[in-house]
PDB file of N, CA and C in Angstrom:
ATOM      1  N   MET A 293     -48.752  -1.007  59.499  1.00  0.00           N
ATOM      2  CA  MET A 293     -48.229  -1.704  58.373  1.00  0.00           C
ATOM      3  C   MET A 293     -46.752  -1.049  58.191  1.00  0.00           C
ATOM      4  N   VAL A 294     -45.736  -1.797  58.059  1.00  0.00           N
ATOM      5  CA  VAL A 294     -44.191  -1.330  57.392  1.00  0.00           C
ATOM      6  C   VAL A 294     -43.908  -2.092  56.347  1.00  0.00           C
ATOM      7  N   LYS A 295     -43.346  -1.724  55.239  1.00  0.00           N
ATOM      8  CA  LYS A 295     -42.533  -2.352  54.257  1.00  0.00           C
ATOM      9  C   LYS A 295     -41.271  -2.290  54.737  1.00  0.00           C
ATOM     10  N   ILE A 296     -40.293  -3.233  54.516  1.00  0.00           N
ATOM     11  CA  ILE A 296     -38.965  -3.491  54.905  1.00  0.00           C
ATOM     12  C   ILE A 296     -37.896  -3.565  54.144  1.00  0.00           C
ATOM     13  N   SER A 297     -37.119  -3.072  54.238  1.00  0.00           N
ATOM     14  CA  SER A 297     -35.646  -3.168  53.522  1.00  0.00           C
ATOM     15  C   SER A 297     -34.722  -3.071  54.689  1.00  0.00           C
ATOM     16  N   HIS A 298     -33.157  -3.276  54.212  1.00  0.00           N
ATOM     17  CA  HIS A 298     -32.352  -2.891  55.057  1.00  0.00           C
ATOM     18  C   HIS A 298     -31.064  -2.610  54.188  1.00  0.00           C
ATOM     19  N   TYR A 299     -30.203  -1.654  54.903  1.00  0.00           N
ATOM     20  CA  TYR A 299     -28.939  -1.264  54.067  1.00  0.00           C
ATOM     21  C   TYR A 299     -27.767  -1.353  55.133  1.00  0.00           C
ATOM     22  N   ASP A 300     -26.681  -1.619  54.539  1.00  0.00           N
ATOM     23  CA  ASP A 300     -25.398  -1.882  54.988  1.00  0.00           C
ATOM     24  C   ASP A 300     -24.397  -1.091  54.454  1.00  0.00           C
ATOM     25  N   PRO A 301     -24.011   0.309  55.056  1.00  0.00           N
ATOM     26  CA  PRO A 301     -23.032   1.173  54.620  1.00  0.00           C
ATOM     27  C   PRO A 301     -21.839   0.601  54.301  1.00  0.00           C
ATOM     28  N   PRO A 302     -21.231  -0.407  55.027  1.00  0.00           N
ATOM     29  CA  PRO A 302     -19.802  -0.738  54.837  1.00  0.00           C
ATOM     30  C   PRO A 302     -19.982  -1.493  53.242  1.00  0.00           C
ATOM     31  N   SER A 303     -20.857  -2.019  52.921  1.00  0.00           N
ATOM     32  CA  SER A 303     -21.042  -2.730  51.473  1.00  0.00           C
ATOM     33  C   SER A 303     -21.076  -1.649  50.142  1.00  0.00           C
ATOM     34  N   GLY A 304     -21.045  -0.349  50.595  1.00  0.00           N
ATOM     35  CA  GLY A 304     -20.758   0.529  49.401  1.00  0.00           C
ATOM     36  C   GLY A 304     -21.942   0.353  48.520  1.00  0.00           C
ATOM     37  N   GLY A 305     -21.898   0.791  47.193  1.00  0.00           N
ATOM     38  CA  GLY A 305     -23.012   0.950  46.539  1.00  0.00           C
ATOM     39  C   GLY A 305     -24.336   1.696  46.807  1.00  0.00           C
ATOM     40  N   LEU A 306     -25.335   1.184  46.702  1.00  0.00           N
ATOM     41  CA  LEU A 306     -26.591   1.973  47.066  1.00  0.00           C
ATOM     42  C   LEU A 306     -26.674   2.062  48.591  1.00  0.00           C
ATOM     43  N   ASN A 307     -25.970   1.225  49.434  1.00  0.00           N
ATOM     44  CA  ASN A 307     -26.049   1.330  50.797  1.00  0.00           C
ATOM     45  C   ASN A 307     -25.256   2.501  51.179  1.00  0.00           C
ATOM     46  N   CYS A 308     -24.319   3.406  50.392  1.00  0.00           N
ATOM     47  CA  CYS A 308     -23.688   4.618  51.098  1.00  0.00           C
ATOM     48  C   CYS A 308     -23.660   5.560  49.705  1.00  0.00           C
ATOM     49  N   SER A 309     -24.088   6.931  50.148  1.00  0.00           N
ATOM     50  CA  SER A 309     -23.876   7.810  49.022  1.00  0.00           C
ATOM     51  C   SER A 309     -22.385   8.413  48.838  1.00  0.00           C
ATOM     52  N   TRP A 310     -21.519   8.256  49.640  1.00  0.00           N
ATOM     53  CA  TRP A 310     -20.193   8.852  49.594  1.00  0.00           C
ATOM     54  C   TRP A 310     -19.092   7.632  50.511  1.00  0.00           C
ATOM     55  N   PHE A 311     -18.860   6.944  49.252  1.00  0.00           N
ATOM     56  CA  PHE A 311     -18.005   5.455  49.750  1.00  0.00           C
ATOM     57  C   PHE A 311     -16.388   5.891  49.166  1.00  0.00           C
ATOM     58  N   TYR A 312     -15.532   5.752  49.923  1.00  0.00           N
ATOM     59  CA  TYR A 312     -14.254   6.197  49.414  1.00  0.00           C
ATOM     60  C   TYR A 312     -13.190   5.390  50.244  1.00  0.00           C
ATOM     61  N   ASN A 313     -12.188   4.781  49.232  1.00  0.00           N
ATOM     62  CA  ASN A 313     -11.200   3.602  49.629  1.00  0.00           C
ATOM     63  C   ASN A 313     -12.045   2.820  50.744  1.00  0.00           C
ATOM     64  N   GLY A 314     -12.965   2.123  50.429  1.00  0.00           N
ATOM     65  CA  GLY A 314     -13.547   0.940  51.084  1.00  0.00           C
ATOM     66  C   GLY A 314     -14.148   1.164  52.368  1.00  0.00           C
ATOM     67  N   ASP A 315     -14.184   2.791  52.551  1.00  0.00           N
ATOM     68  CA  ASP A 315     -15.160   3.210  53.904  1.00  0.00           C
ATOM     69  C   ASP A 315     -16.324   3.906  53.719  1.00  0.00           C
ATOM     70  N   CYS A 316     -17.334   3.827  54.422  1.00  0.00           N
ATOM     71  CA  CYS A 316     -18.704   4.636  54.131  1.00  0.00           C
ATOM     72  C   CYS A 316     -18.357   6.000  54.843  1.00  0.00           C
ATOM     73  N   LEU A 317     -18.133   7.241  54.141  1.00  0.00           N
ATOM     74  CA  LEU A 317     -18.111   8.376  54.785  1.00  0.00           C
ATOM     75  C   LEU A 317     -19.584   9.221  54.996  1.00  0.00           C
ATOM     76  N   SER A 318     -20.360   8.676  54.390  1.00  0.00           N
ATOM     77  CA  SER A 318     -21.727   9.522  54.502  1.00  0.00           C
ATOM     78  C   SER A 318     -22.287   9.530  56.089  1.00  0.00           C
ATOM     79  N   ASN A 319     -22.742  10.746  56.440  1.00  0.00           N
ATOM     80  CA  ASN A 319     -23.584  10.526  57.937  1.00  0.00           C
ATOM     81  C   ASN A 319     -25.037  10.208  57.562  1.00  0.00           C
ATOM     82  N   MET A 320     -25.846   9.970  58.731  1.00  0.00           N
ATOM     83  CA  MET A 320     -27.273   9.884  58.371  1.00  0.00           C
ATOM     84  C   MET A 320     -27.779  11.365  57.974  1.00  0.00           C
ATOM     85  N   ALA A 321     -29.390  11.352  57.577  1.00  0.00           N
ATOM     86  CA  ALA A 321     -29.825  12.488  57.377  1.00  0.00           C
ATOM     87  C   ALA A 321     -29.849  13.567  58.587  1.00  0.00           C
ATOM     88  N   ASN A 322     -29.821  12.686  59.911  1.00  0.00           N
ATOM     89  CA  ASN A 322     -29.941  13.520  61.112  1.00  0.00           C
ATOM     90  C   ASN A 322     -28.324  14.280  61.303  1.00  0.00           C
ATOM     91  N   GLY A 323     -27.756  13.861  60.548  1.00  0.00           N
ATOM     92  CA  GLY A 323     -26.373  14.451  60.788  1.00  0.00           C
ATOM     93  C   GLY A 323     -25.355  13.398  61.564  1.00  0.00           C
ATOM     94  N   GLU A 324     -25.688  12.302  62.250  1.00  0.00           N
ATOM     95  CA  GLU A 324     -25.015  11.733  63.023  1.00  0.00           C
ATOM     96  C   GLU A 324     -24.406  10.522  62.254  1.00  0.00           C
ATOM     97  N   SER A 325     -23.109   9.695  62.666  1.00  0.00           N
ATOM     98  CA  SER A 325     -22.682   8.770  61.836  1.00  0.00           C
ATOM     99  C   SER A 325     -23.416   7.464  62.200  1.00  0.00           C
ATOM    100  N   TRP A 326     -23.491   6.850  60.899  1.00  0.00           N
ATOM    101  CA  TRP A 326     -24.094   5.593  60.955  1.00  0.00           C
ATOM    102  C   TRP A 326     -23.276   4.683  61.847  1.00  0.00           C
ATOM    103  N   LYS A 327     -22.109   4.917  62.043  1.00  0.00           N
ATOM    104  CA  LYS A 327     -21.211   3.846  62.878  1.00  0.00           C
ATOM    105  C   LYS A 327     -21.677   3.804  64.181  1.00  0.00           C
ATOM    106  N   LEU A 328     -22.305   4.920  64.809  1.00  0.00           N
ATOM    107  CA  LEU A 328     -22.777   4.990  66.183  1.00  0.00           C
ATOM    108  C   LEU A 328     -23.862   3.782  66.581  1.00  0.00           C
ATOM    109  N   TYR A 329     -24.439   3.420  65.367  1.00  0.00           N
ATOM    110  CA  TYR A 329     -25.680   2.448  65.704  1.00  0.00           C
ATOM    111  C   TYR A 329     -25.544   1.202  64.830  1.00  0.00           C
ATOM    112  N   TYR A 330     -24.348   1.038  64.174  1.00  0.00           N
ATOM    113  CA  TYR A 330     -24.146   0.030  63.314  1.00  0.00           C
ATOM    114  C   TYR A 330     -24.092  -1.097  64.150  1.00  0.00           C
ATOM    115  N   GLY A 331     -24.836  -2.200  63.950  1.00  0.00           N
ATOM    116  CA  GLY A 331     -24.849  -3.538  64.724  1.00  0.00           C
ATOM    117  C   GLY A 331     -25.790  -3.611  65.902  1.00  0.00           C
ATOM    118  N   SER A 332     -26.513  -2.499  66.118  1.00  0.00           N
ATOM    119  CA  SER A 332     -27.299  -2.271  67.379  1.00  0.00           C
ATOM    120  C   SER A 332     -28.808  -2.631  67.185  1.00  0.00           C
ATOM    121  N   ASP A 333     -28.995  -2.913  65.823  1.00  0.00           N
ATOM    122  CA  ASP A 333     -30.331  -3.282  65.526  1.00  0.00           C
ATOM    123  C   ASP A 333     -31.369  -2.318  66.168  1.00  0.00           C
ATOM    124  N   ASN A 334     -31.277  -0.967  65.917  1.00  0.00           N
ATOM    125  CA  ASN A 334     -32.119  -0.160  66.484  1.00  0.00           C
ATOM    126  C   ASN A 334     -32.299   1.073  65.580  1.00  0.00           C
ATOM    127  N   THR A 335     -31.960   1.390  64.539  1.00  0.00           N
ATOM    128  CA  THR A 335     -32.085   2.448  63.697  1.00  0.00           C
ATOM    129  C   THR A 335     -32.424   2.129  62.412  1.00  0.00           C
ATOM    130  N   ILE A 336     -33.185   3.030  61.895  1.00  0.00           N
ATOM    131  CA  ILE A 336     -34.098   2.863  60.617  1.00  0.00           C
ATOM    132  C   ILE A 336     -33.987   4.205  60.003  1.00  0.00           C
ATOM    133  N   ALA A 337     -33.952   4.099  58.512  1.00  0.00           N
ATOM    134  CA  ALA A 337     -34.167   5.120  57.678  1.00  0.00           C
ATOM    135  C   ALA A 337     -35.927   5.194  57.660  1.00  0.00           C
ATOM    136  N   CYS A 338     -36.615   6.299  57.731  1.00  0.00           N
ATOM    137  CA  CYS A 338     -38.022   6.354  57.578  1.00  0.00           C
ATOM    138  C   CYS A 338     -38.611   7.290  56.499  1.00  0.00           C
ATOM    139  N   PRO A 339     -39.783   7.316  56.189  1.00  0.00           N
ATOM    140  CA  PRO A 339     -40.216   8.531  55.421  1.00  0.00           C
ATOM    141  C   PRO A 339     -40.330   9.756  56.063  1.00  0.00           C
ATOM    142  N   GLN A 340     -40.092  10.863  55.276  1.00  0.00           N
ATOM    143  CA  GLN A 340     -40.288  12.298  55.981  1.00  0.00           C
ATOM    144  C   GLN A 340     -41.605  12.685  56.711  1.00  0.00           C
ATOM    145  N   GLU A 341     -42.293  11.798  56.543  1.00  0.00           N
ATOM    146  CA  GLU A 341     -43.660  11.923  57.458  1.00  0.00           C
ATOM    147  C   GLU A 341     -43.435  11.488  58.881  1.00  0.00           C
ATOM    148  N   LEU A 342     -42.508  10.937  58.999  1.00  0.00           N
ATOM    149  CA  LEU A 342     -42.037  10.667  60.397  1.00  0.00           C
ATOM    150  C   LEU A 342     -40.764  11.471  60.755  1.00  0.00           C
ATOM    151  N   SER A 343     -40.915  12.054  61.875  1.00  0.00           N
ATOM    152  CA  SER A 343     -39.781  12.773  62.208  1.00  0.00           C
ATOM    153  C   SER A 343     -38.640  12.123  62.978  1.00  0.00           C
ATOM    154  N   PHE A 344     -37.534  12.607  62.959  1.00  0.00           N
ATOM    155  CA  PHE A 344     -36.315  11.826  63.560  1.00  0.00           C
ATOM    156  C   PHE A 344     -36.586  11.736  64.627  1.00  0.00           C
ATOM    157  N   GLY A 345     -36.407  10.593  65.438  1.00  0.00           N
ATOM    158  CA  GLY A 345     -36.580  10.299  66.925  1.00  0.00           C
ATOM    159  C   GLY A 345     -37.738   9.475  67.204  1.00  0.00           C
ATOM    160  N   THR A 346     -38.690   9.473  66.120  1.00  0.00           N
ATOM    161  CA  THR A 346     -39.874   8.540  66.072  1.00  0.00           C
ATOM    162  C   THR A 346     -39.313   7.086  66.367  1.00  0.00           C
ATOM    163  N   GLN A 347     -40.145   6.316  67.192  1.00  0.00           N
ATOM    164  CA  GLN A 347     -39.773   5.009  67.593  1.00  0.00           C
ATOM    165  C   GLN A 347     -40.808   3.936  67.215  1.00  0.00           C
ATOM    166  N   ILE A 348     -40.388   2.913  66.556  1.00  0.00           N
ATOM    167  CA  ILE A 348     -41.358   2.112  65.735  1.00  0.00           C
ATOM    168  C   ILE A 348     -40.943   0.326  66.450  1.00  0.00           C
ATOM    169  N   LEU A 349     -42.162   0.121  66.971  1.00  0.00           N
ATOM    170  CA  LEU A 349     -41.971  -1.237  67.530  1.00  0.00           C
ATOM    171  C   LEU A 349     -42.279  -2.457  66.534  1.00  0.00           C
ATOM    172  N   LEU A 350     -41.276  -2.937  65.976  1.00  0.00           N
ATOM    173  CA  LEU A 350     -41.492  -4.349  65.068  1.00  0.00           C
ATOM    174  C   LEU A 350     -40.978  -5.549  65.722  1.00  0.00           C
ATOM    175  N   ASP A 351     -41.869  -6.466  65.563  1.00  0.00           N
ATOM    176  CA  ASP A 351     -41.262  -7.980  65.974  1.00  0.00           C
ATOM    177  C   ASP A 351     -40.595  -7.657  67.399  1.00  0.00           C
ATOM    178  N   GLU A 352     -40.772  -7.028  68.610  1.00  0.00           N
ATOM    179  CA  GLU A 352     -40.330  -6.903  69.854  1.00  0.00           C
ATOM    180  C   GLU A 352     -38.932  -5.965  69.772  1.00  0.00           C
ATOM    181  N   ASN A 353     -38.610  -5.569  68.611  1.00  0.00           N
ATOM    182  CA  ASN A 353     -37.526  -4.662  68.621  1.00  0.00           C
ATOM    183  C   ASN A 353     -38.063  -2.965  68.391  1.00  0.00           C
ATOM    184  N   VAL A 354     -37.246  -2.134  69.058  1.00  0.00           N
ATOM    185  CA  VAL A 354     -37.687  -0.661  68.854  1.00  0.00           C
ATOM    186  C   VAL A 354     -36.350  -0.203  67.945  1.00  0.00           C
ATOM    187  N   TYR A 355     -37.134   0.468  66.995  1.00  0.00           N
ATOM    188  CA  TYR A 355     -36.218   1.153  66.014  1.00  0.00           C
ATOM    189  C   TYR A 355     -36.522   2.518  66.089  1.00  0.00           C
ATOM    190  N   THR A 356     -35.359   3.371  65.986  1.00  0.00           N
ATOM    191  CA  THR A 356     -35.678   4.811  66.027  1.00  0.00           C
ATOM    192  C   THR A 356     -35.210   5.378  64.625  1.00  0.00           C
ATOM    193  N   CYS A 357     -36.085   6.426  64.203  1.00  0.00           N
ATOM    194  CA  CYS A 357     -35.875   6.925  63.049  1.00  0.00           C
ATOM    195  C   CYS A 357     -34.950   8.098  63.033  1.00  0.00           C
ATOM    196  N   ARG A 358     -33.571   7.797  62.315  1.00  0.00           N
ATOM    197  CA  ARG A 358     -32.533   8.783  62.373  1.00  0.00           C
ATOM    198  C   ARG A 358     -32.034   8.977  61.032  1.00  0.00           C
ATOM    199  N   ASP A 359     -32.609   8.287  59.963  1.00  0.00           N
ATOM    200  CA  ASP A 359     -32.032   8.574  58.621  1.00  0.00           C
ATOM    201  C   ASP A 359     -33.370   8.563  57.500  1.00  0.00           C
ATOM    202  N   ARG A 360     -32.772   9.045  56.481  1.00  0.00           N
ATOM    203  CA  ARG A 360     -33.843   8.972  55.237  1.00  0.00           C
ATOM    204  C   ARG A 360     -33.266   8.313  53.918  1.00  0.00           C
ATOM    205  N   GLY A 361     -34.059   8.397  53.035  1.00  0.00           N
ATOM    206  CA  GLY A 361     -33.500   7.558  51.660  1.00  0.00           C
ATOM    207  C   GLY A 361     -34.600   8.041  50.703  1.00  0.00           C
ATOM    208  N   GLY A 362     -33.972   8.062  49.609  1.00  0.00           N
ATOM    209  CA  GLY A 362     -34.850   8.449  48.427  1.00  0.00           C
ATOM    210  C   GLY A 362     -36.158   7.509  47.958  1.00  0.00           C
ATOM    211  N   ALA A 363     -35.725   6.404  48.250  1.00  0.00           N
ATOM    212  CA  ALA A 363     -37.003   5.270  48.287  1.00  0.00           C
ATOM    213  C   ALA A 363     -37.727   5.277  49.402  1.00  0.00           C
ATOM    214  N   ILE A 364     -37.454   5.663  50.461  1.00  0.00           N
ATOM    215  CA  ILE A 364     -38.115   5.372  51.891  1.00  0.00           C
ATOM    216  C   ILE A 364     -39.187   6.309  51.856  1.00  0.00           C
ATOM    217  N   VAL A 365     -40.385   5.855  51.455  1.00  0.00           N
ATOM    218  CA  VAL A 365     -41.569   6.829  51.389  1.00  0.00           C
ATOM    219  C   VAL A 365     -42.759   6.177  51.803  1.00  0.00           C
ATOM    220  N   VAL A 366     -44.029   6.727  52.061  1.00  0.00           N
ATOM    221  CA  VAL A 366     -45.272   6.298  52.176  1.00  0.00           C
ATOM    222  C   VAL A 366     -45.789   5.476  51.032  1.00  0.00           C
ATOM    223  N   THR A 367     -46.039   4.069  50.921  1.00  0.00           N
ATOM    224  CA  THR A 367     -46.363   3.405  49.715  1.00  0.00           C
ATOM    225  C   THR A 367     -47.728   3.817  49.240  1.00  0.00           C
ATOM    226  N   GLU A 368     -48.226   3.531  47.873  1.00  0.00           N
ATOM    227  CA  GLU A 368     -49.451   3.785  47.663  1.00  0.00           C
ATOM    228  C   GLU A 368     -50.578   2.991  48.540  1.00  0.00           C
ATOM    229  N   GLU A 369     -50.214   1.956  49.296  1.00  0.00           N
ATOM    230  CA  GLU A 369     -50.864   1.176  50.073  1.00  0.00           C
ATOM    231  C   GLU A 369     -51.169   2.055  51.377  1.00  0.00           C
ATOM    232  N   GLY A 370     -50.402   2.894  51.744  1.00  0.00           N
ATOM    233  CA  GLY A 370     -50.264   3.819  52.886  1.00  0.00           C
ATOM    234  C   GLY A 370     -49.248   3.211  54.066  1.00  0.00           C
ATOM    235  N   TYR A 371     -48.349   2.239  53.468  1.00  0.00           N
ATOM    236  CA  TYR A 371     -47.473   1.563  54.467  1.00  0.00           C
ATOM    237  C   TYR A 371     -46.221   2.358  54.710  1.00  0.00           C
ATOM    238  N   TYR A 372     -45.659   2.673  55.825  1.00  0.00           N
ATOM    239  CA  TYR A 372     -44.463   3.273  56.088  1.00  0.00           C
ATOM    240  C   TYR A 372     -43.449   2.459  55.545  1.00  0.00           C
ATOM    241  N   TRP A 373     -42.463   2.825  54.542  1.00  0.00           N
ATOM    242  CA  TRP A 373     -41.137   2.283  54.084  1.00  0.00           C
ATOM    243  C   TRP A 373     -40.187   2.242  55.113  1.00  0.00           C
ATOM    244  N   ILE A 374     -39.830   1.284  55.539  1.00  0.00           N
ATOM    245  CA  ILE A 374     -38.714   1.588  56.651  1.00  0.00           C
ATOM    246  C   ILE A 374     -37.428   0.617  56.351  1.00  0.00           C
ATOM    247  N   ASP A 375     -36.023   1.273  56.498  1.00  0.00           N
ATOM    248  CA  ASP A 375     -34.841   0.631  55.739  1.00  0.00           C
ATOM    249  C   ASP A 375     -33.999   0.589  57.139  1.00  0.00           C
ATOM    250  N   ILE A 376     -33.669  -0.676  57.568  1.00  0.00           N
ATOM    251  CA  ILE A 376     -33.079  -0.945  59.126  1.00  0.00           C
ATOM    252  C   ILE A 376     -31.549  -1.047  58.559  1.00  0.00           C
ATOM    253  N   LEU A 377     -30.787  -0.155  59.589  1.00  0.00           N
ATOM    254  CA  LEU A 377     -29.545  -0.257  59.410  1.00  0.00           C
ATOM    255  C   LEU A 377     -28.882  -1.457  60.151  1.00  0.00           C
ATOM    256  N   ALA A 378     -28.279  -2.236  59.211  1.00  0.00           N
ATOM    257  CA  ALA A 378     -27.812  -3.579  59.634  1.00  0.00           C
ATOM    258  C   ALA A 378     -27.037  -4.308  58.717  1.00  0.00           C
ATOM    259  N   PRO A 379     -26.199  -5.332  59.049  1.00  0.00           N
ATOM    260  CA  PRO A 379     -25.623  -6.004  58.273  1.00  0.00           C
ATOM    261  C   PRO A 379     -26.356  -7.049  57.392  1.00  0.00           C
ATOM    262  N   SER A 380     -27.372  -7.821  58.212  1.00  0.00           N
ATOM    263  CA  SER A 380     -28.563  -8.395  57.625  1.00  0.00           C
ATOM    264  C   SER A 380     -29.791  -8.214  58.679  1.00  0.00           C
ATOM    265  N   VAL A 381     -30.831  -8.680  58.010  1.00  0.00           N
ATOM    266  CA  VAL A 381     -32.175  -8.699  58.868  1.00  0.00           C
ATOM    267  C   VAL A 381     -32.822 -10.058  58.524  1.00  0.00           C
ATOM    268  N   PRO A 382     -33.967 -10.316  59.494  1.00  0.00           N
ATOM    269  CA  PRO A 382     -34.511 -11.510  59.190  1.00  0.00           C
ATOM    270  C   PRO A 382     -35.769 -11.406  58.481  1.00  0.00           C
ATOM    271  N   TYR A 383     -35.766 -10.407  57.699  1.00  0.00           N
ATOM    272  CA  TYR A 383     -36.989 -10.043  56.726  1.00  0.00           C
ATOM    273  C   TYR A 383     -36.429 -10.019  55.011  1.00  0.00           C
ATOM    274  N   TRP A 384     -37.502 -10.453  54.242  1.00  0.00           N
ATOM    275  CA  TRP A 384     -36.904 -10.161  52.684  1.00  0.00           C
ATOM    276  C   TRP A 384     -37.298  -8.855  52.368  1.00  0.00           C
ATOM    277  N   TYR A 385     -36.720  -8.564  51.309  1.00  0.00           N
ATOM    278  CA  TYR A 385     -36.956  -7.153  50.673  1.00  0.00           C
ATOM    279  C   TYR A 385     -38.373  -6.785  50.444  1.00  0.00           C
ATOM    280  N   GLY A 386     -38.838  -5.909  50.936  1.00  0.00           N
ATOM    281  CA  GLY A 386     -40.271  -5.563  50.462  1.00  0.00           C
ATOM    282  C   GLY A 386     -41.264  -6.078  51.566  1.00  0.00           C
ATOM    283  N   GLN A 387     -40.879  -7.218  52.353  1.00  0.00           N
ATOM    284  CA  GLN A 387     -41.654  -7.631  53.235  1.00  0.00           C
ATOM    285  C   GLN A 387     -42.726  -6.720  54.144  1.00  0.00           C
ATOM    286  N   VAL A 388     -43.837  -7.044  54.208  1.00  0.00           N
ATOM    287  CA  VAL A 388     -44.732  -5.926  54.960  1.00  0.00           C
ATOM    288  C   VAL A 388     -45.156  -6.841  55.995  1.00  0.00           C
ATOM    289  N   LYS A 389     -44.954  -6.034  57.352  1.00  0.00           N
ATOM    290  CA  LYS A 389     -45.092  -6.531  58.664  1.00  0.00           C
ATOM    291  C   LYS A 389     -45.848  -5.403  59.363  1.00  0.00           C
ATOM    292  N   GLU A 390     -46.926  -5.953  60.516  1.00  0.00           N
ATOM    293  CA  GLU A 390     -47.438  -5.101  61.278  1.00  0.00           C
ATOM    294  C   GLU A 390     -46.492  -4.377  62.299  1.00  0.00           C
ATOM    295  N   ALA A 391     -46.292  -3.273  62.560  1.00  0.00           N
ATOM    296  CA  ALA A 391     -45.774  -2.270  63.460  1.00  0.00           C
ATOM    297  C   ALA A 391     -46.604  -1.514  64.248  1.00  0.00           C
ATOM    298  N   HIS A 392     -46.072  -0.819  65.233  1.00  0.00           N
ATOM    299  CA  HIS A 392     -46.744   0.179  65.814  1.00  0.00           C
ATOM    300  C   HIS A 392     -45.569   1.348  66.350  1.00  0.00           C
ATOM    301  N   ILE A 393     -46.021   2.598  66.122  1.00  0.00           N
ATOM    302  CA  ILE A 393     -45.300   3.959  66.344  1.00  0.00           C
ATOM    303  C   ILE A 393     -45.720   3.947  68.028  1.00  0.00           C
ATOM    304  N   ILE A 394     -44.608   3.973  68.778  1.00  0.00           N
ATOM    305  CA  ILE A 394     -44.747   4.143  70.110  1.00  0.00           C
ATOM    306  C   ILE A 394     -43.956   5.334  70.775  1.00  0.00           C
ATOM    307  N   GLY A 395     -43.502   5.993  69.983  1.00  0.00           N
ATOM    308  CA  GLY A 395     -43.068   7.187  70.425  1.00  0.00           C
ATOM    309  C   GLY A 395     -42.392   8.236  69.180  1.00  0.00           C
ATOM    310  N   ASP A 396     -42.357   9.581  69.666  1.00  0.00           N
ATOM    311  CA  ASP A 396     -41.724  10.446  68.542  1.00  0.00           C
ATOM    312  C   ASP A 396     -41.259  11.521  69.129  1.00  0.00           C
TER     313      ASP A 396
END
C-alpha cells in the first residue's frame, strides 16, 4: 500500500527548495534535474527505505524513485508515502492505494 501526494516544482513554495525568479533551480535528491522527467508521469519521491531506481506499479503506471522529501516516509501503518512529480494527479492528497514494487 502507498500513500499518495504530488509535487509540482514550477509552482514554487513547498514544491521547490530553491525557487528563484520564477524558476525551480533545485535538483532531485539523486542529483538529476526534475525537468528531465516533468510531465512524463514516471517519477516519484519515495522514503529512504527504497533505493533510487526502485520501480512501483500503481494503477498501470510505473513510477521510478528518483527523489526524497522530508515528509516522504513510511507511515505508522507501514505504507510507503510516495510523492509523484507532476502538475496534477488523479489522486487526492493522502489517498491510500494498492501498489507493487516491481524492480529496484
